[in-house]
Amino acid sequence: NAGVMQNPRHLVRRRGQEARLRCSPMKGHSHVYWYRQLPEEGLKFMVYLQKENIIDESGMPKERFSAEFPKEGPSILRIQQVVRGDSAAYFCASSPPGATDTQYFGPGTRLTVL
Amino acid sequence: GNSVTQMEGPVTLSEEAFLTINCTYTATGYPSLFWYVQYPGEGLQLLLKATKADDKGSNKGFEATYRKETTSFHLEKGSVQVSDSAVYFCALSRSSNSGGSNYKLTFGKGTLLTVNP
């Protein structure tokens, strides 16, 4: 059973560009979570999604950030008009139904904004 | 709000030494507590968990006991190996809604452990 997959592993963008981060959950998992890890910090919750639904986006910045988990395909975290402060590692996790606190993490996408 | 404080690193030990990484938490109600491990270049892996007071989580020789009276969940291992070198994260889960599922993990900053042969 393949684990949580994220791509790209590394992403470099210039200020003002868009960043798209992809996450494929483990097989059989219908819950996806995104976390951000700033340098020297722990991971911070951003958003929790189920298929076609945003359940909790309380950790998402109000502007420029959006997330989706369509019926088909991976979950996407989209950052528009990136700024240097967006540079971080973005981790996706997934969980099976009924076990939302047992989360399996992907390897992360390291975003660098020049 | 919820928070997790874990001991500052880095921690450097010799092989077969005893390991303790301290973790304390602040939370309302009854959170679940976790230790995650992150090996270089990889994602976080769940190491162990405990869901109620006095529970002991254990895995791969690591142990941690949920101490509600001291709001602590210290990670211990009796004899570390070089392969244990990694970053260790303490975390708790508590829903932002009253009742419901505990999906929002709150993490400490992580502790880098290096084990030398």
GROMACS .gro file of N, CA and C in nm, chain B residues 2-116:
model
  345
  116ASN      N    1  -0.457   2.552   2.248
  116ASN     CA    2  -0.371   2.437   2.270
  116ASN      C    3  -0.226   2.468   2.233
  117SER      N    4  -0.134   2.409   2.307
  117SER     CA    5   0.007   2.426   2.273
  117SER      C    6   0.087   2.307   2.324
  118VAL      N    7   0.201   2.286   2.261
  118VAL     CA    8   0.293   2.179   2.298
  118VAL      C    9   0.433   2.239   2.310
  119THR      N   10   0.499   2.209   2.419
  119THR     CA   11   0.635   2.256   2.441
  119THR      C   12   0.727   2.135   2.460
  120GLN      N   13   0.827   2.125   2.377
  120GLN     CA   14   0.921   2.016   2.393
  120GLN      C   15   1.062   2.068   2.407
  121MET      N   16   1.147   1.986   2.466
  121MET     CA   17   1.281   2.033   2.501
  121MET      C   18   1.358   2.077   2.377
  122GLU      N   19   1.438   2.179   2.399
  122GLU     CA   20   1.517   2.232   2.290
  122GLU      C   21   1.624   2.131   2.251
  123GLY      N   22   1.652   2.124   2.125
  123GLY     CA   23   1.763   2.042   2.081
  123GLY      C   24   1.881   2.129   2.043
  124PRO      N   25   1.974   2.076   1.971
  124PRO     CA   26   1.980   1.933   1.938
  124PRO      C   27   2.030   1.849   2.055
  125VAL      N   28   1.996   1.722   2.052
  125VAL     CA   29   2.042   1.627   2.151
  125VAL      C   30   2.139   1.531   2.083
  126THR      N   31   2.256   1.516   2.141
  126THR     CA   32   2.357   1.426   2.086
  126THR      C   33   2.391   1.321   2.189
  127LEU      N   34   2.379   1.195   2.151
  127LEU     CA   35   2.406   1.084   2.241
  127LEU      C   36   2.496   0.982   2.175
  128SER      N   37   2.560   0.902   2.256
  128SER     CA   38   2.635   0.788   2.206
  128SER      C   39   2.543   0.667   2.198
  129GLU      N   40   2.576   0.577   2.108
  129GLU     CA   41   2.495   0.455   2.093
  129GLU      C   42   2.482   0.386   2.229
  130GLU      N   43   2.363   0.332   2.253
  130GLU     CA   44   2.327   0.258   2.374
  130GLU      C   45   2.301   0.350   2.494
  131ALA      N   46   2.306   0.478   2.477
  131ALA     CA   47   2.272   0.569   2.587
  131ALA      C   48   2.122   0.573   2.607
  132PHE      N   49   2.081   0.625   2.724
  132PHE     CA   50   1.940   0.641   2.757
  132PHE      C   51   1.891   0.774   2.703
  133LEU      N   52   1.771   0.771   2.645
  133LEU     CA   53   1.715   0.892   2.585
  133LEU      C   54   1.591   0.938   2.661
  134THR      N   55   1.584   1.068   2.688
  134THR     CA   56   1.460   1.131   2.732
  134THR      C   57   1.443   1.260   2.653
  135ILE      N   58   1.327   1.277   2.594
  135ILE     CA   59   1.290   1.404   2.531
  135ILE      C   60   1.162   1.450   2.601
  136ASN      N   61   1.171   1.565   2.667
  136ASN     CA   62   1.058   1.614   2.745
  136ASN      C   63   0.954   1.681   2.657
  137CYS      N   64   0.829   1.660   2.696
  137CYS     CA   65   0.717   1.724   2.626
  137CYS      C   66   0.609   1.756   2.728
  138THR      N   67   0.565   1.881   2.730
  138THR     CA   68   0.451   1.921   2.811
  138THR      C   69   0.348   1.988   2.721
  139TYR      N   70   0.225   1.990   2.767
  139TYR     CA   71   0.120   2.042   2.681
  139TYR      C   72   0.023   2.129   2.761
  140THR      N   73  -0.048   2.211   2.687
  140THR     CA   74  -0.159   2.289   2.741
  140THR      C   75  -0.280   2.264   2.652
  141ALA      N   76  -0.388   2.219   2.712
  141ALA     CA   77  -0.507   2.191   2.632
  141ALA      C   78  -0.628   2.185   2.724
  142THR      N   79  -0.742   2.215   2.669
  142THR     CA   80  -0.867   2.196   2.742
  142THR      C   81  -0.917   2.055   2.719
  143GLY      N   82  -0.985   2.003   2.815
  143GLY     CA   83  -1.044   1.871   2.798
  143GLY      C   84  -0.941   1.760   2.802
  144TYR      N   85  -0.963   1.660   2.719
  144TYR     CA   86  -0.881   1.540   2.723
  144TYR      C   87  -0.822   1.511   2.586
  145PRO      N   88  -0.707   1.571   2.557
  145PRO     CA   89  -0.648   1.548   2.425
  145PRO      C   90  -0.587   1.410   2.412
  146SER      N   91  -0.568   1.367   2.290
  146SER     CA   92  -0.482   1.253   2.261
  146SER      C   93  -0.341   1.306   2.239
  147LEU      N   94  -0.242   1.226   2.273
  147LEU     CA   95  -0.103   1.269   2.264
  147LEU      C   96  -0.025   1.176   2.173
  148PHE      N   97   0.070   1.234   2.100
  148PHE     CA   98   0.143   1.159   1.998
  148PHE      C   99   0.291   1.195   2.000
  149TRP      N  100   0.372   1.101   1.957
  149TRP     CA  101   0.508   1.130   1.915
  149TRP      C  102   0.522   1.087   1.770
  150TYR      N  103   0.575   1.181   1.690
  150TYR     CA  104   0.606   1.154   1.550
  150TYR      C  105   0.757   1.162   1.533
  151VAL      N  106   0.808   1.088   1.434
  151VAL     CA  107   0.950   1.091   1.401
  151VAL      C  108   0.966   1.126   1.253
  152GLN      N  109   1.062   1.210   1.225
  152GLN     CA  110   1.089   1.252   1.087
  152GLN      C  111   1.234   1.222   1.054
  153TYR      N  112   1.256   1.124   0.968
  153TYR     CA  113   1.391   1.094   0.923
  153TYR      C  114   1.428   1.189   0.810
  154PRO      N  115   1.556   1.210   0.787
  154PRO     CA  116   1.598   1.308   0.686
  154PRO      C  117   1.533   1.285   0.551
  155GLY      N  118   1.475   1.391   0.496
  155GLY     CA  119   1.414   1.385   0.363
  155GLY      C  120   1.282   1.313   0.356
  156GLU      N  121   1.227   1.275   0.470
  156GLU     CA  122   1.101   1.200   0.469
  156GLU      C  123   0.992   1.275   0.543
  157GLY      N  124   0.869   1.225   0.530
  157GLY     CA  125   0.758   1.282   0.606
  157GLY      C  126   0.756   1.231   0.747
  158LEU      N  127   0.661   1.281   0.824
  158LEU     CA  128   0.648   1.239   0.963
  158LEU      C  129   0.584   1.101   0.971
  159GLN      N  130   0.637   1.021   1.060
  159GLN     CA  131   0.579   0.889   1.085
  159GLN      C  132   0.530   0.884   1.229
  160LEU      N  133   0.411   0.831   1.247
  160LEU     CA  134   0.359   0.815   1.382
  160LEU      C  135   0.443   0.712   1.456
  161LEU      N  136   0.499   0.750   1.569
  161LEU     CA  137   0.583   0.661   1.648
  161LEU      C  138   0.500   0.591   1.755
  162LEU      N  139   0.422   0.671   1.830
  162LEU     CA  140   0.337   0.612   1.932
  162LEU      C  141   0.231   0.714   1.972
  163LYS      N  142   0.126   0.664   2.039
  163LYS     CA  143   0.020   0.753   2.083
  163LYS      C  144  -0.040   0.704   2.213
  164ALA      N  145  -0.108   0.794   2.282
  164ALA     CA  146  -0.183   0.760   2.403
  164ALA      C  147  -0.307   0.846   2.405
  165THR      N  148  -0.418   0.789   2.441
  165THR     CA  149  -0.544   0.861   2.429
  165THR      C  150  -0.608   0.899   2.562
  166LYS      N  151  -0.558   0.848   2.674
  166LYS     CA  152  -0.615   0.887   2.802
  166LYS      C  153  -0.510   0.880   2.911
  167ALA      N  154  -0.541   0.943   3.022
  167ALA     CA  155  -0.446   0.952   3.133
  167ALA      C  156  -0.396   0.815   3.177
  168ASP      N  157  -0.265   0.811   3.202
  168ASP     CA  158  -0.193   0.692   3.248
  168ASP      C  159  -0.171   0.587   3.140
  169ASP      N  160  -0.222   0.611   3.020
  169ASP     CA  161  -0.190   0.522   2.907
  169ASP      C  162  -0.042   0.531   2.877
  170LYS      N  163   0.016   0.420   2.837
  170LYS     CA  164   0.154   0.419   2.791
  170LYS      C  165   0.155   0.378   2.645
  171GLY      N  166   0.210   0.464   2.561
  171GLY     CA  167   0.231   0.427   2.422
  171GLY      C  168   0.370   0.371   2.406
  172SER      N  169   0.387   0.272   2.320
  172SER     CA  170   0.520   0.214   2.300
  172SER      C  171   0.533   0.162   2.158
  173ASN      N  172   0.657   0.170   2.107
  173ASN     CA  173   0.684   0.122   1.971
  173ASN      C  174   0.834   0.127   1.949
  174LYS      N  175   0.891   0.024   1.892
  174LYS     CA  176   1.033   0.018   1.855
  174LYS      C  177   1.125   0.051   1.973
  175GLY      N  178   1.086   0.018   2.092
  175GLY     CA  179   1.169   0.043   2.209
  175GLY      C  180   1.146   0.178   2.273
  176PHE      N  181   1.068   0.263   2.207
  176PHE     CA  182   1.033   0.394   2.262
  176PHE      C  183   0.907   0.382   2.347
  177GLU      N  184   0.900   0.464   2.453
  177GLU     CA  185   0.783   0.466   2.538
  177GLU      C  186   0.751   0.609   2.578
  178ALA      N  187   0.622   0.633   2.605
  178ALA     CA  188   0.581   0.762   2.662
  178ALA      C  189   0.453   0.738   2.740
  179THR      N  190   0.443   0.800   2.858
  179THR     CA  191   0.325   0.782   2.943
  179THR      C  192   0.250   0.913   2.954
  180TYR      N  193   0.120   0.908   2.936
  180TYR     CA  194   0.030   1.023   2.943
  180TYR      C  195   0.011   1.058   3.090
  181ARG      N  196   0.070   1.170   3.132
  181ARG     CA  197   0.061   1.213   3.273
  181ARG      C  198  -0.026   1.338   3.280
  182LYS      N  199  -0.150   1.319   3.320
  182LYS     CA  200  -0.240   1.434   3.324
  182LYS      C  201  -0.205   1.530   3.437
  183GLU      N  202  -0.156   1.476   3.548
  183GLU     CA  203  -0.128   1.563   3.664
  183GLU      C  204  -0.014   1.659   3.636
  184THR      N  205   0.079   1.618   3.550
  184THR     CA  206   0.191   1.706   3.514
  184THR      C  207   0.181   1.755   3.370
  185THR      N  208   0.071   1.725   3.305
  185THR     CA  209   0.048   1.758   3.161
  185THR      C  210   0.174   1.730   3.080
  186SER      N  211   0.223   1.608   3.091
  186SER     CA  212   0.346   1.571   3.022
  186SER      C  213   0.331   1.441   2.945
  187PHE      N  214   0.421   1.423   2.849
  187PHE     CA  215   0.422   1.303   2.765
  187PHE      C  216   0.566   1.283   2.718
  188HIS      N  217   0.656   1.257   2.811
  188HIS     CA  218   0.798   1.249   2.781
  188HIS      C  219   0.832   1.120   2.705
  189LEU      N  220   0.917   1.134   2.606
  189LEU     CA  221   0.959   1.019   2.525
  189LEU      C  222   1.087   0.959   2.583
  190GLU      N  223   1.091   0.827   2.595
  190GLU     CA  224   1.209   0.760   2.652
  190GLU      C  225   1.245   0.637   2.568
  191LYS      N  226   1.376   0.609   2.568
  191LYS     CA  227   1.424   0.484   2.511
  191LYS      C  228   1.547   0.441   2.589
  192GLY      N  229   1.553   0.316   2.624
  192GLY     CA  230   1.658   0.269   2.713
  192GLY      C  231   1.796   0.263   2.649
  193SER      N  232   1.799   0.240   2.517
  193SER     CA  233   1.928   0.220   2.451
  193SER      C  234   1.913   0.262   2.305
  194VAL      N  235   1.964   0.381   2.274
  194VAL     CA  236   1.943   0.434   2.139
  194VAL      C  237   2.044   0.374   2.040
  195GLN      N  238   2.006   0.375   1.914
  195GLN     CA  239   2.090   0.328   1.806
  195GLN      C  240   2.115   0.442   1.707
  196VAL      N  241   2.218   0.425   1.627
  196VAL     CA  242   2.250   0.527   1.526
  196VAL      C  243   2.129   0.552   1.437
  197SER      N  244   2.055   0.447   1.408
  197SER     CA  245   1.939   0.459   1.319
  197SER      C  246   1.823   0.537   1.381
  198ASP      N  247   1.831   0.571   1.508
  198ASP     CA  248   1.729   0.654   1.573
  198ASP      C  249   1.750   0.803   1.548
  199SER      N  250   1.859   0.838   1.485
  199SER     CA  251   1.887   0.978   1.455
  199SER      C  252   1.777   1.034   1.366
  200ALA      N  253   1.712   1.138   1.414
  200ALA     CA  254   1.596   1.194   1.343
  200ALA      C  255   1.547   1.315   1.423
  201VAL      N  256   1.441   1.378   1.371
  201VAL     CA  257   1.372   1.483   1.446
  201VAL      C  258   1.246   1.423   1.506
  202TYR      N  259   1.223   1.449   1.633
  202TYR     CA  260   1.108   1.394   1.705
  202TYR      C  261   1.012   1.508   1.740
  203PHE      N  262   0.886   1.486   1.708
  203PHE     CA  263   0.782   1.585   1.733
  203PHE      C  264   0.679   1.529   1.830
  204CYS      N  265   0.649   1.608   1.932
  204CYS     CA  266   0.539   1.579   2.022
  204CYS      C  267   0.415   1.653   1.970
  205ALA      N  268   0.299   1.592   1.981
  205ALA     CA  269   0.179   1.656   1.926
  205ALA      C  270   0.057   1.615   2.006
  206LEU      N  271  -0.048   1.697   1.996
  206LEU     CA  272  -0.174   1.662   2.057
  206LEU      C  273  -0.286   1.689   1.957
  207SER      N  274  -0.397   1.625   1.980
  207SER     CA  275  -0.512   1.649   1.894
  207SER      C  276  -0.632   1.687   1.977
  208ARG      N  277  -0.702   1.789   1.927
  208ARG     CA  278  -0.824   1.832   1.991
  208ARG      C  279  -0.906   1.903   1.887
  209SER      N  280  -1.030   1.871   1.873
  209SER     CA  281  -1.113   1.934   1.772
  209SER      C  282  -1.138   2.080   1.804
  210SER      N  283  -1.154   2.162   1.700
  210SER     CA  284  -1.187   2.302   1.721
  210SER      C  285  -1.336   2.319   1.752
  211ASN      N  286  -1.413   2.215   1.730
  211ASN     CA  287  -1.555   2.218   1.762
  211ASN      C  288  -1.580   2.143   1.892
  212SER      N  289  -1.684   2.175   1.962
  212SER     CA  290  -1.715   2.097   2.081
  212SER      C  291  -1.764   1.961   2.038
  213GLY      N  292  -1.705   1.860   2.091
  213GLY     CA  293  -1.735   1.724   2.049
  213GLY      C  294  -1.675   1.696   1.914
  214GLY      N  295  -1.712   1.591   1.850
  214GLY     CA  296  -1.665   1.559   1.716
  214GLY      C  297  -1.527   1.497   1.715
  215SER      N  298  -1.468   1.487   1.600
  215SER     CA  299  -1.343   1.417   1.581
  215SER      C  300  -1.223   1.502   1.619
  216ASN      N  301  -1.117   1.438   1.660
  216ASN     CA  302  -0.994   1.509   1.699
  216ASN      C  303  -0.896   1.510   1.584
  217TYR      N  304  -0.917   1.595   1.487
  217TYR     CA  305  -0.835   1.591   1.367
  217TYR      C  306  -0.726   1.696   1.360
  218LYS      N  307  -0.735   1.802   1.437
  218LYS     CA  308  -0.640   1.911   1.424
  218LYS      C  309  -0.523   1.887   1.517
  219LEU      N  310  -0.410   1.845   1.460
  219LEU     CA  311  -0.292   1.818   1.541
  219LEU      C  312  -0.217   1.948   1.570
  220THR      N  313  -0.174   1.962   1.694
  220THR     CA  314  -0.089   2.073   1.736
  220THR      C  315   0.047   2.016   1.770
  221PHE      N  316   0.151   2.069   1.706
  221PHE     CA  317   0.286   2.013   1.718
  221PHE      C  318   0.377   2.102   1.800
  222GLY      N  319   0.473   2.038   1.867
  222GLY     CA  320   0.587   2.110   1.920
  222GLY      C  321   0.685   2.142   1.808
  223LYS      N  322   0.792   2.211   1.842
  223LYS     CA  323   0.887   2.257   1.740
  223LYS      C  324   0.981   2.147   1.691
  224GLY      N  325   0.983   2.036   1.759
  224GLY     CA  326   1.070   1.927   1.718
  224GLY      C  327   1.203   1.928   1.791
  225THR      N  328   1.258   1.810   1.812
  225THR     CA  329   1.388   1.794   1.876
  225THR      C  330   1.474   1.706   1.788
  226LEU      N  331   1.587   1.761   1.745
  226LEU     CA  332   1.680   1.684   1.661
  226LEU      C  333   1.767   1.595   1.750
  227LEU      N  334   1.762   1.467   1.723
  227LEU     CA  335   1.844   1.370   1.794
  227LEU      C  336   1.951   1.317   1.701
  228THR      N  337   2.075   1.321   1.745
  228THR     CA  338   2.186   1.261   1.672
  228THR      C  339   2.251   1.157   1.762
  229VAL      N  340   2.261   1.036   1.710
  229VAL     CA  341   2.324   0.927   1.786
  229VAL      C  342   2.454   0.890   1.716
  230ASN      N  343   2.562   0.899   1.789
  230ASN     CA  344   2.694   0.866   1.734
  230ASN      C  345   2.736   0.724   1.770
   0.00000   0.00000   0.00000
